[in-house]
Coordinates of C-alpha atoms and ligand atoms in Angstrom, one line a residue:
X196 CA 0.2 -26.2 -44.0
X197 CA 2.6 -29.1 -43.3
X198 CA 2.0 -30.6 -39.9
X199 CA 4.2 -33.1 -38.2
X200 CA 2.8 -35.1 -35.3
X201 CA 5.1 -37.2 -33.1
X202 CA 3.3 -40.1 -31.4
X203 CA 0.2 -42.1 -32.6
X204 CA -1.6 -42.5 -29.3
X205 CA -5.1 -40.9 -28.5
X206 CA -3.5 -37.4 -28.4
X207 CA -1.5 -37.7 -31.7
X208 CA -3.9 -39.7 -33.9
X209 CA -7.0 -37.7 -32.9
X210 CA -5.1 -34.4 -33.7
X211 CA -3.9 -35.9 -37.0
X212 CA -7.4 -36.8 -38.2
X213 CA -8.9 -33.5 -37.2
X214 CA -6.1 -31.5 -38.8
X215 CA -6.3 -33.5 -42.0
X216 CA -10.1 -33.0 -42.0
X217 CA -9.4 -29.2 -41.8
X218 CA -7.1 -29.3 -44.8
X219 CA -3.6 -29.7 -43.3
X220 CA -1.0 -32.0 -44.9
X221 CA -0.3 -34.3 -42.0
X222 CA 2.6 -36.6 -41.2
X223 CA 2.3 -38.9 -38.2
X224 CA 5.5 -40.4 -36.8
X225 CA 5.1 -43.4 -34.6
X226 CA 8.0 -45.5 -33.3
X227 CA 6.1 -48.5 -31.8
X228 CA 2.4 -48.9 -32.3
X229 CA -0.5 -46.8 -33.7
X230 CA -3.1 -46.3 -30.9
X231 CA -0.3 -45.7 -28.4
X232 CA -0.4 -46.8 -24.8
X233 CA -4.2 -46.5 -24.7
X234 CA -5.1 -49.1 -27.3
X235 CA -2.1 -51.4 -27.0
X236 CA -1.0 -51.6 -23.4
X237 CA -3.3 -49.3 -21.3
X238 CA -7.0 -48.4 -21.3
X239 CA -8.3 -51.1 -23.7
X240 CA -6.5 -54.3 -22.7
X241 CA -7.0 -53.6 -19.0
X242 CA -10.7 -53.2 -19.5
X243 CA -11.0 -56.4 -21.5
X244 CA -9.3 -58.3 -18.6
X245 CA -11.5 -56.4 -16.1
X246 CA -14.7 -57.2 -17.9
X247 CA -14.2 -61.0 -18.2
X248 CA -12.7 -61.5 -14.8
X249 CA -15.5 -59.5 -13.2
X250 CA -18.1 -61.6 -14.9
X251 CA -16.2 -64.7 -13.8
X252 CA -16.0 -63.5 -10.2
X253 CA -19.7 -62.5 -10.1
X254 CA -20.9 -65.9 -11.5
X255 CA -18.6 -67.8 -9.2
X256 CA -19.6 -66.0 -6.0
X257 CA -23.1 -64.7 -6.7
X258 CA -24.3 -67.1 -9.5
X259 CA -26.6 -68.9 -7.2
X260 CA -28.3 -65.8 -5.9
X261 CA -28.9 -64.7 -9.5
X262 CA -30.7 -68.0 -10.1
X263 CA -27.8 -69.4 -12.1
X264 CA -26.0 -72.7 -11.6
X265 CA -22.7 -73.6 -13.3
X266 CA -20.8 -76.8 -13.3
X267 CA -17.0 -76.5 -13.8
X268 CA -17.0 -72.7 -14.3
X269 CA -13.5 -71.8 -15.1
X270 CA -11.4 -69.0 -16.4
X271 CA -9.6 -69.9 -19.7
X272 CA -6.6 -67.6 -19.3
X273 CA -5.1 -68.3 -22.8
X274 CA -8.5 -67.5 -24.5
X275 CA -8.8 -64.4 -22.4
X276 CA -5.3 -63.2 -23.4
X277 CA -6.2 -63.9 -27.0
X278 CA -9.5 -61.9 -26.7
X279 CA -7.5 -59.1 -25.1
X280 CA -5.1 -59.0 -28.0
X281 CA -7.9 -59.3 -30.6
X282 CA -9.8 -56.4 -29.1
X283 CA -6.7 -54.1 -29.2
X284 CA -5.9 -55.3 -32.8
X285 CA -9.4 -54.6 -34.0
X286 CA -9.4 -51.0 -32.5
X287 CA -5.9 -50.4 -33.8
X288 CA -6.8 -51.5 -37.3
X289 CA -9.8 -49.1 -37.1
X290 CA -7.5 -46.2 -36.4
X291 CA -5.1 -47.2 -39.1
X292 CA -8.0 -47.2 -41.5
X293 CA -9.1 -43.7 -40.4
X294 CA -5.5 -42.4 -40.9
X295 CA -5.4 -43.9 -44.4
X296 CA -8.8 -42.6 -45.5
X297 CA -7.9 -39.1 -44.1
X298 CA -4.7 -39.3 -46.4
X299 CA -2.3 -38.9 -43.4
X300 CA 1.2 -40.2 -44.1
X301 CA 2.2 -42.5 -41.3
X302 CA 6.0 -42.8 -40.9
X303 CA 7.2 -45.8 -38.7
X304 CA 10.2 -44.6 -36.8
X305 CA 11.5 -42.6 -33.9
X306 CA 11.5 -38.8 -34.4
X307 CA 14.0 -36.3 -33.1
X308 CA 14.1 -32.5 -33.6
X309 CA 17.2 -31.3 -35.5
X310 CA 15.9 -27.7 -35.9
X311 CA 12.8 -25.7 -35.2
X312 CA 11.3 -26.8 -38.5
X313 CA 12.8 -30.2 -39.1
X314 CA 12.8 -33.8 -37.7
X315 CA 15.1 -36.6 -38.2
X316 CA 13.5 -40.0 -38.1
X317 CA 15.2 -43.2 -37.3
X318 CA 13.1 -45.5 -39.5
X319 CA 11.9 -48.8 -38.1
X320 CA 13.0 -50.6 -41.2
X321 CA 16.5 -49.0 -41.0
X322 CA 17.9 -45.8 -42.3
X323 CA 16.9 -42.2 -41.6
X324 CA 14.6 -39.7 -43.1
X325 CA 14.4 -35.9 -42.6
X326 CA 11.0 -34.3 -42.5
X327 CA 10.5 -30.5 -42.6
X328 CA 7.3 -29.0 -41.2
X329 CA 5.5 -25.7 -40.7
X330 CA 4.0 -26.7 -37.3
X331 CA 4.6 -29.8 -35.1
X332 CA 2.6 -31.4 -32.3
X333 CA 4.5 -33.6 -29.7
X334 CA 2.3 -36.3 -28.4
X335 CA 4.9 -38.9 -27.2
X336 CA 3.1 -40.1 -24.1
X337 CA 4.6 -41.5 -21.0
X338 CA 6.3 -44.7 -19.5
X339 CA 6.2 -46.3 -16.0
X340 CA 8.3 -44.7 -13.3
X341 CA 10.8 -46.9 -11.5
X342 CA 11.0 -45.5 -7.9
X343 CA 14.6 -45.2 -6.7
X344 CA 14.8 -48.1 -4.1
X345 CA 17.2 -51.0 -3.8
X346 CA 16.3 -53.9 -6.0
X347 CA 14.2 -52.0 -8.4
X348 CA 16.3 -53.3 -11.3
X349 CA 15.8 -57.0 -10.3
X350 CA 14.9 -59.2 -13.2
X351 CA 11.3 -60.1 -13.6
X352 CA 9.7 -57.1 -11.8
X353 CA 6.7 -56.1 -13.8
X354 CA 5.3 -52.8 -15.0
X355 CA 1.7 -52.4 -16.2
X356 CA 2.9 -53.6 -19.6
X357 CA 4.2 -57.1 -18.6
X358 CA 1.4 -57.8 -16.1
X359 CA -1.1 -57.5 -18.9
X360 CA 0.3 -60.5 -20.8
X361 CA 1.3 -63.1 -18.1
X362 CA 1.3 -66.6 -19.5
X363 CA -0.2 -68.0 -16.4
X364 CA -2.3 -66.7 -13.5
X365 CA 0.2 -66.2 -10.7
X366 CA -0.5 -67.6 -7.2
X367 CA 0.5 -64.4 -5.5
X368 CA 1.3 -60.8 -6.5
X369 CA 2.5 -57.7 -4.6
X370 CA 1.4 -54.4 -6.2
X371 CA 3.5 -51.4 -5.3
X372 CA 1.2 -48.4 -5.7
X373 CA -2.5 -48.3 -5.0
X374 CA -3.5 -45.6 -7.6
X375 CA -5.9 -46.2 -10.5
X376 CA -3.6 -48.7 -12.3
X377 CA -2.6 -50.6 -9.2
X378 CA -6.2 -50.9 -8.1
X379 CA -7.4 -52.1 -11.5
X380 CA -4.8 -54.8 -11.6
X381 CA -5.5 -55.8 -7.9
X382 CA -9.1 -56.3 -9.0
X383 CA -8.2 -58.2 -12.2
X384 CA -6.0 -60.7 -10.4
X385 CA -8.1 -61.1 -7.2
X386 CA -11.0 -62.0 -9.5
X387 CA -9.1 -64.9 -10.8
X388 CA -7.8 -66.1 -7.5
X389 CA -4.3 -64.6 -7.1
X390 CA -3.4 -63.6 -3.6
X391 CA -2.9 -59.9 -4.0
X392 CA -1.2 -57.5 -1.6
X393 CA -1.2 -53.8 -2.3
X394 CA 1.4 -51.4 -0.8
X395 CA 0.4 -47.8 -0.9
X396 CA 2.4 -44.9 0.5
X397 CA -0.5 -42.6 1.0
X398 CA -3.2 -43.0 3.7
X399 CA -5.7 -44.4 1.1
X400 CA -5.9 -46.0 -2.3
X401 CA -6.8 -43.8 -5.3
X402 CA -6.1 -40.8 -3.1
X403 CA -7.0 -38.2 -5.6
X404 CA -10.7 -39.1 -5.5
X405 CA -13.4 -38.6 -2.9
X406 CA -12.7 -40.7 0.2
X407 CA -16.3 -41.9 0.5
X408 CA -16.2 -43.5 -2.9
X409 CA -12.6 -44.9 -2.6
X410 CA -13.7 -46.4 0.8
X411 CA -16.3 -48.5 -1.2
X412 CA -13.5 -49.8 -3.4
X413 CA -11.2 -50.6 -0.5
X414 CA -14.0 -52.5 1.2
X415 CA -14.7 -54.5 -1.9
X416 CA -11.1 -55.3 -2.6
X417 CA -10.6 -56.3 1.1
X418 CA -13.7 -58.5 1.0
X419 CA -12.1 -60.3 -2.0
X420 CA -9.1 -61.1 0.2
X421 CA -6.8 -58.3 -1.1
X422 CA -4.5 -57.2 1.7
X423 CA -3.9 -53.4 1.5
X424 CA -1.0 -51.7 3.4
X425 CA -1.7 -48.0 3.5
X426 CA 0.8 -45.3 4.6
X427 CA 3.4 -47.9 4.0
X428 CA 6.7 -47.4 2.2
X429 CA 8.6 -50.0 0.2
X430 CA 12.3 -49.9 1.2
X431 CA 13.8 -52.8 -0.7
X432 CA 12.9 -55.6 -3.1
X433 CA 14.9 -58.9 -2.9
X434 CA 14.7 -62.1 -4.8
X435 CA 14.7 -65.1 -2.4
X436 CA 14.3 -68.7 -3.5
X437 CA 12.4 -67.9 -6.6
X438 CA 10.0 -65.5 -4.8
X439 CA 10.2 -61.8 -4.3
X440 CA 10.5 -60.3 -0.9
X441 CA 9.4 -56.7 -0.4
X442 CA 10.6 -55.0 2.8
X443 CA 8.0 -52.5 4.0
X444 CA 8.0 -49.7 6.5
X445 CA 4.5 -49.3 8.0
X446 CA 2.8 -46.2 9.4
X447 CA 3.3 -47.3 13.0
X448 CA 7.1 -47.4 12.2
X449 CA 7.1 -51.2 12.3
X450 CA 8.9 -53.0 9.5
X451 CA 8.1 -56.2 7.8
X452 CA 8.7 -58.3 4.7
X453 CA 6.0 -59.7 2.4
X454 CA 6.5 -62.3 -0.2
X455 CA 5.0 -63.1 -3.6
X456 CA 5.6 -64.8 -6.9
X457 CA 5.2 -61.6 -8.8
X458 CA 5.7 -57.9 -8.1
X459 CA 4.0 -55.2 -10.1
X460 CA 5.4 -51.6 -10.0
X461 CA 2.5 -49.2 -10.3
X462 CA 3.9 -46.0 -9.0
X463 CA 3.0 -43.6 -11.8
X464 CA 4.2 -42.6 -15.2
X465 CA 6.8 -40.1 -16.5
X466 CA 6.6 -38.1 -19.7
X467 CA 8.5 -39.4 -22.7
X468 CA 10.8 -36.4 -23.5
X469 CA 14.3 -37.9 -23.5
X470 CA 16.6 -37.9 -26.5
X471 CA 14.3 -35.9 -28.8
X472 CA 16.5 -32.8 -29.2
X473 CA 13.9 -30.8 -27.3
X474 CA 16.1 -28.9 -24.8
X475 CA 18.7 -28.3 -27.5
X476 CA 16.0 -26.6 -29.6
X477 CA 14.8 -24.4 -26.6
X478 CA 11.7 -26.3 -25.5
X479 CA 11.4 -25.8 -21.8
X480 CA 11.0 -29.0 -19.8
X481 CA 10.1 -29.0 -16.1
X482 CA 10.6 -32.2 -14.1
X483 CA 10.5 -34.2 -17.3
X484 CA 7.3 -32.7 -18.6
X485 CA 7.1 -30.3 -21.6
X486 CA 5.9 -26.9 -20.5
X487 CA 3.0 -25.5 -22.5
X488 CA 0.8 -22.4 -22.3
X489 CA -3.0 -22.4 -22.2
X490 CA -3.1 -23.1 -25.9
X491 CA -0.6 -26.0 -25.6
X492 CA 2.2 -24.2 -27.4
X493 CA 5.7 -24.9 -26.1
X494 CA 8.3 -22.2 -25.5
X495 CA 9.1 -22.6 -29.2
X496 CA 6.5 -21.1 -31.4
X497 CA 4.7 -23.4 -33.8
X498 CA 5.6 -26.4 -31.8
X499 CA 2.8 -27.8 -29.5
X500 CA 2.6 -30.6 -27.0
X501 CA -0.4 -32.5 -25.8
X502 CA -1.3 -35.6 -23.7
X503 CA 0.8 -37.5 -21.2
X504 CA 4.1 -35.9 -22.2
X505 CA 3.0 -32.5 -20.7
X506 CA 2.1 -34.2 -17.3
X507 CA -1.1 -33.2 -15.5
X508 CA -4.1 -35.5 -15.9
X509 CA -2.6 -38.4 -17.8
X510 CA -5.7 -39.7 -19.4
X511 CA -6.6 -40.8 -22.9
X512 CA -9.7 -38.5 -23.1
X513 CA -7.7 -35.6 -21.9
X514 CA -5.0 -36.2 -24.6
X515 CA -7.7 -36.5 -27.3
X516 CA -9.4 -33.3 -26.1
X517 CA -6.1 -31.4 -26.2
X518 CA -5.4 -32.9 -29.6
X519 CA -8.7 -31.7 -31.0
X520 CA -8.2 -28.3 -29.6
X521 CA -4.7 -27.8 -31.0
X522 CA -5.6 -29.2 -34.4
X523 CA -8.4 -26.7 -34.7
X524 CA -6.4 -23.9 -33.3
X525 CA -3.6 -24.2 -35.8
X526 CA -6.2 -24.4 -38.6
X527 CA -7.6 -21.1 -37.4
X528 CA -10.5 -22.4 -35.3
X529 CA -10.6 -21.2 -31.6
X530 CA -12.9 -23.5 -29.7
X531 CA -12.0 -23.7 -26.0
X532 CA -12.5 -27.0 -24.2
X533 CA -13.5 -27.0 -20.6
X534 CA -10.7 -28.8 -18.8
X535 CA -12.5 -28.2 -15.5
X536 CA -14.9 -31.0 -16.3
X537 CA -12.4 -33.9 -16.8
X538 CA -14.0 -37.2 -15.6
X539 CA -11.8 -39.5 -13.6
X540 CA -12.7 -43.2 -13.7
X541 CA -11.6 -46.5 -12.2
X542 CA -13.1 -49.6 -13.8
X543 CA -12.9 -51.9 -10.8
X544 CA -15.8 -53.4 -9.1
X545 CA -17.4 -51.2 -7.9
X546 CA -16.5 -48.7 -10.5
X547 CA -15.5 -45.3 -9.4
X548 CA -16.1 -42.1 -11.3
X549 CA -15.7 -38.4 -10.4
X550 CA -16.1 -35.0 -12.0
X551 CA -15.8 -31.5 -10.7
X552 CA -14.8 -30.4 -7.2
X553 CA -14.2 -32.7 -4.3
X554 CA -16.1 -31.6 -1.2
X555 CA -13.0 -30.4 0.5
X556 CA -11.8 -28.5 -2.6
X557 CA -15.2 -26.7 -2.8
X558 CA -14.9 -25.7 0.8
X559 CA -11.3 -24.4 0.2
X560 CA -12.5 -22.4 -2.7
X561 CA -14.9 -20.6 -0.3
X562 CA -18.2 -22.3 -1.2
X563 CA -20.7 -23.1 1.5
X564 CA -21.4 -26.6 0.4
X565 CA -24.5 -28.9 0.7
X566 CA -24.0 -32.6 0.0
X567 CA -26.5 -35.1 -1.1
X568 CA -25.9 -38.8 -1.0
X569 CA -27.9 -41.8 -2.3
X570 CA -26.8 -45.3 -1.6
X571 CA -26.9 -47.9 -4.5
X572 CA -28.7 -50.5 -2.3
X573 CA -31.8 -48.3 -2.5
X574 CA -31.7 -48.3 -6.3
X575 CA -34.0 -50.8 -8.1
X576 CA -31.7 -51.5 -11.0
X577 CA -28.7 -52.1 -8.7
X578 CA -30.8 -54.6 -6.7
X579 CA -31.8 -56.3 -10.0
X580 CA -28.2 -56.6 -11.1
X581 CA -27.3 -57.9 -7.6
X582 CA -24.7 -55.2 -7.4
X583 CA -25.6 -52.8 -4.6
X584 CA -22.2 -51.6 -3.4
X585 CA -21.6 -47.8 -3.6
X586 CA -23.3 -44.5 -3.6
X587 CA -23.8 -41.2 -5.6
X588 CA -22.5 -38.1 -3.8
X589 CA -23.4 -34.7 -5.1
X590 CA -21.6 -31.6 -3.9
X591 CA -23.6 -28.3 -4.5
X592 CA -23.2 -24.7 -3.7
X593 CA -25.8 -23.8 -0.9
X594 CA -26.4 -20.2 -2.2
X595 CA -26.9 -20.9 -5.9
X596 CA -27.7 -24.6 -5.8
X597 CA -25.2 -25.0 -8.6
X598 CA -23.7 -28.6 -8.9
X599 CA -20.0 -28.4 -8.2
X600 CA -18.9 -32.0 -8.1
X601 CA -20.3 -35.5 -8.5
X602 CA -18.7 -38.6 -7.1
X603 CA -20.0 -42.1 -7.8
X604 CA -19.1 -45.6 -6.7
X605 CA -21.1 -48.5 -8.1
X606 CA -22.4 -50.2 -11.1
X607 CA -22.1 -48.2 -14.3
X608 CA -20.4 -45.3 -12.5
X609 CA -18.1 -44.7 -15.4
X610 CA -21.1 -44.4 -17.8
X611 CA -23.1 -42.2 -15.5
X612 CA -20.3 -39.7 -15.0
X613 CA -20.7 -38.2 -18.5
X614 CA -24.2 -36.9 -17.6
X615 CA -22.6 -35.3 -14.5
X616 CA -19.9 -33.7 -16.7
X617 CA -22.5 -32.1 -19.0
X618 CA -24.5 -30.9 -15.9
X619 CA -21.4 -29.3 -14.4
X620 CA -20.3 -27.9 -17.8
X621 CA -23.7 -26.3 -18.3
X622 CA -23.5 -24.9 -14.7
X623 CA -26.7 -26.8 -13.9
X624 CA -28.4 -26.6 -10.5
X625 CA -29.7 -29.2 -8.3
X626 CA -33.3 -28.1 -9.2
X627 CA -32.5 -28.6 -12.9
X628 CA -31.3 -32.2 -12.2
X629 CA -34.5 -32.8 -10.1
X630 CA -36.9 -31.5 -12.8
X631 CA -35.4 -33.8 -15.4
X632 CA -37.1 -37.2 -15.7
X633 CA -34.9 -40.2 -15.4
X634 CA -35.8 -43.6 -16.9
X635 CA -36.9 -46.4 -14.6
X636 CA -35.4 -48.7 -13.7
X637 CA -31.9 -47.4 -14.2
X638 CA -28.8 -46.8 -12.1
X639 CA -29.1 -43.2 -13.3
X640 CA -32.1 -42.7 -10.9
X641 CA -29.5 -42.8 -8.1
X642 CA -28.1 -39.5 -9.5
X643 CA -31.6 -38.0 -9.5
X644 CA -32.2 -39.1 -5.9
X645 CA -28.7 -37.8 -4.8
X646 CA -29.8 -34.4 -6.2
X647 CA -33.0 -34.6 -4.3
X648 CA -31.0 -35.5 -1.1
X649 CA -28.9 -32.3 -1.4
X650 CA -31.7 -30.0 -0.1
X651 CA -34.4 -32.3 1.0
X652 CA -35.1 -36.0 1.2
X653 CA -34.7 -38.5 -1.5
X654 CA -37.9 -40.5 -2.0
X655 CA -36.3 -43.9 -1.6
X656 CA -34.3 -43.2 1.6
X657 CA -36.1 -44.1 4.8
X658 CA -36.8 -41.1 7.0
Ligands
FAD877 P1 0.4 -42.5 -25.7 O1 -0.9 -43.2 -25.8 O2 1.4 -43.1 -24.7 O3 1.1 -42.5 -27.2 C1 2.3 -41.9 -27.4 C2 3.0 -42.6 -28.6 O4 4.1 -41.9 -28.9 C3 3.4 -44.0 -28.3 O5 2.8 -44.9 -29.2 C4 4.9 -44.0 -28.5 O6 5.4 -45.2 -29.1 C5 5.1 -42.8 -29.4 N1 6.4 -42.2 -29.3 C6 7.1 -41.8 -28.2 N2 8.2 -41.1 -28.4 C7 8.3 -41.1 -29.8 C8 9.2 -40.6 -30.7 N3 10.3 -39.9 -30.3 N4 9.1 -40.8 -32.0 C9 7.9 -41.4 -32.5 N5 7.0 -41.9 -31.7 C10 7.2 -41.8 -30.3 N6 -6.5 -43.5 -19.6 C11 -7.8 -43.4 -19.6 O7 -8.3 -42.3 -20.0 N7 -8.6 -44.4 -19.3 C12 -8.2 -45.6 -18.8 O8 -9.0 -46.5 -18.6 C13 -6.8 -45.8 -18.8 N8 -6.2 -47.0 -18.4 C14 -4.9 -47.1 -18.4 C15 -4.4 -48.3 -18.0 C16 -3.0 -48.6 -18.0 C17 -2.4 -49.9 -17.6 C18 -2.1 -47.5 -18.5 C19 -0.7 -47.7 -18.5 C20 -2.6 -46.3 -18.8 C21 -4.0 -46.1 -18.9 N9 -4.6 -44.8 -19.2 C22 -5.9 -44.7 -19.2 C23 -3.7 -43.7 -19.6 C24 -3.7 -43.6 -21.1 O9 -3.3 -44.7 -21.7 C25 -2.9 -42.4 -21.5 O10 -3.2 -41.3 -20.8 C26 -3.0 -42.1 -23.0 O11 -2.6 -43.2 -23.7 C27 -2.1 -40.9 -23.3 O12 -2.2 -40.7 -24.7 P2 -1.0 -39.9 -25.5 O13 -1.4 -39.8 -26.8 O14 -0.5 -38.7 -24.7 O15 0.3 -41.0 -25.3

């Protein structure tokens, strides 16, 4: 079977490797960079910046309480940028090698459908190439949305792409959008001393997650000096004397203008579906996103779509999971992946992580819920690390004791959440969590204690 995959991000390259392993003849077309947004301008570079700037911030502010003393502690921004690029390059090289050893033919260029079984590729090095296929997977990802407001086309406004590679640390920055991406950049730049202001249209930042855990992040960012305007709309952006002015409309109907050296637009991402001959071929598109069925097949049979280009949860691990599932499916293996247990993570300090149902979602679904909470300040490892912000919150069904949702703010939250995903996937109960032994001292003990708190009392919470 001849399989054409468009897009070499975590959706496309994972599908390519799996399909090749299963015996397909795979062609991967990529117009810009293998590894896609994730490895080059998304997940990986942001986490490199977060990691180093968080260490810097902790040493600067809490070094003494950790028993450490530094003279002339400084951030070397040029070296950090270099490290960020090197980490991405190392991982991209790894993927290229996997593609090579799996005998996948990579074609560098931009693909467009010219029929239901043929692509035309505008090659990067010039010229065009036609590629016929038996089946195709579209994994073209997404790009930042520019909200329709006056001034949005001003020169120098940044998206998540430009803000990753600033030559210098800016003195001040306004971030429009307090979702995951906006909050991570707020944390990165506040860590290195930039005066950050976040403008969020909704009543809270990272509004798709549990409010108790996002409150922990909001408190931490505010303590760092980040100013957060919630329920606030941006009306206009202007350029004044080398600075940007952002006119805002606040919840109480008052208006104002805030100023900064840099403005970051972090208002979401739209699927990449333009100029690919999709609609001409009969692929149904809804509000920019490719419409697929439960098996990720588009309205044209034998053409599938996965990852950010179908909308929904625009996450690398979701794109990869969909890629694996489709690659297996078209090679005759039906193995359903449980898309109810998608973990959502924010890699700020404190980290946030969430899987399963929110408390309010569980109630809406008719469950009578019981909730257990355990604060990180009562966890030994968190105290050792000097990082006690946050909590573990477990939402369970009162009748069956089944765990429905786990929401964590705090150190290692993004690592802990996988255990919770497995627990929910296996329909585990609170009792099963409780009768499992957790290593001491670890942050994971907070999950154990939160399970205990659901129906009784956690040992380490004062009565
Ligand atoms: P992409 O990774 O976007 O790859 C699509 C590829 O298709 C691109 O390389 C593009 O060049 C190529 N392409 C597009 N059109 C064509 C065409 N016509 N012909 C040929 N090639 C084409 N997700 C997480 O899970 N965790 C995180 O921590 C995280 N952090 C993020 C931080 C930032 C700043 C951003 C912007 C995103 C982050 N994401 C994160 C989201 C994650 O990057 C995406 O969900 C993921 O990359 C989607 O994978 P994909 O394969 O669908 O698309």
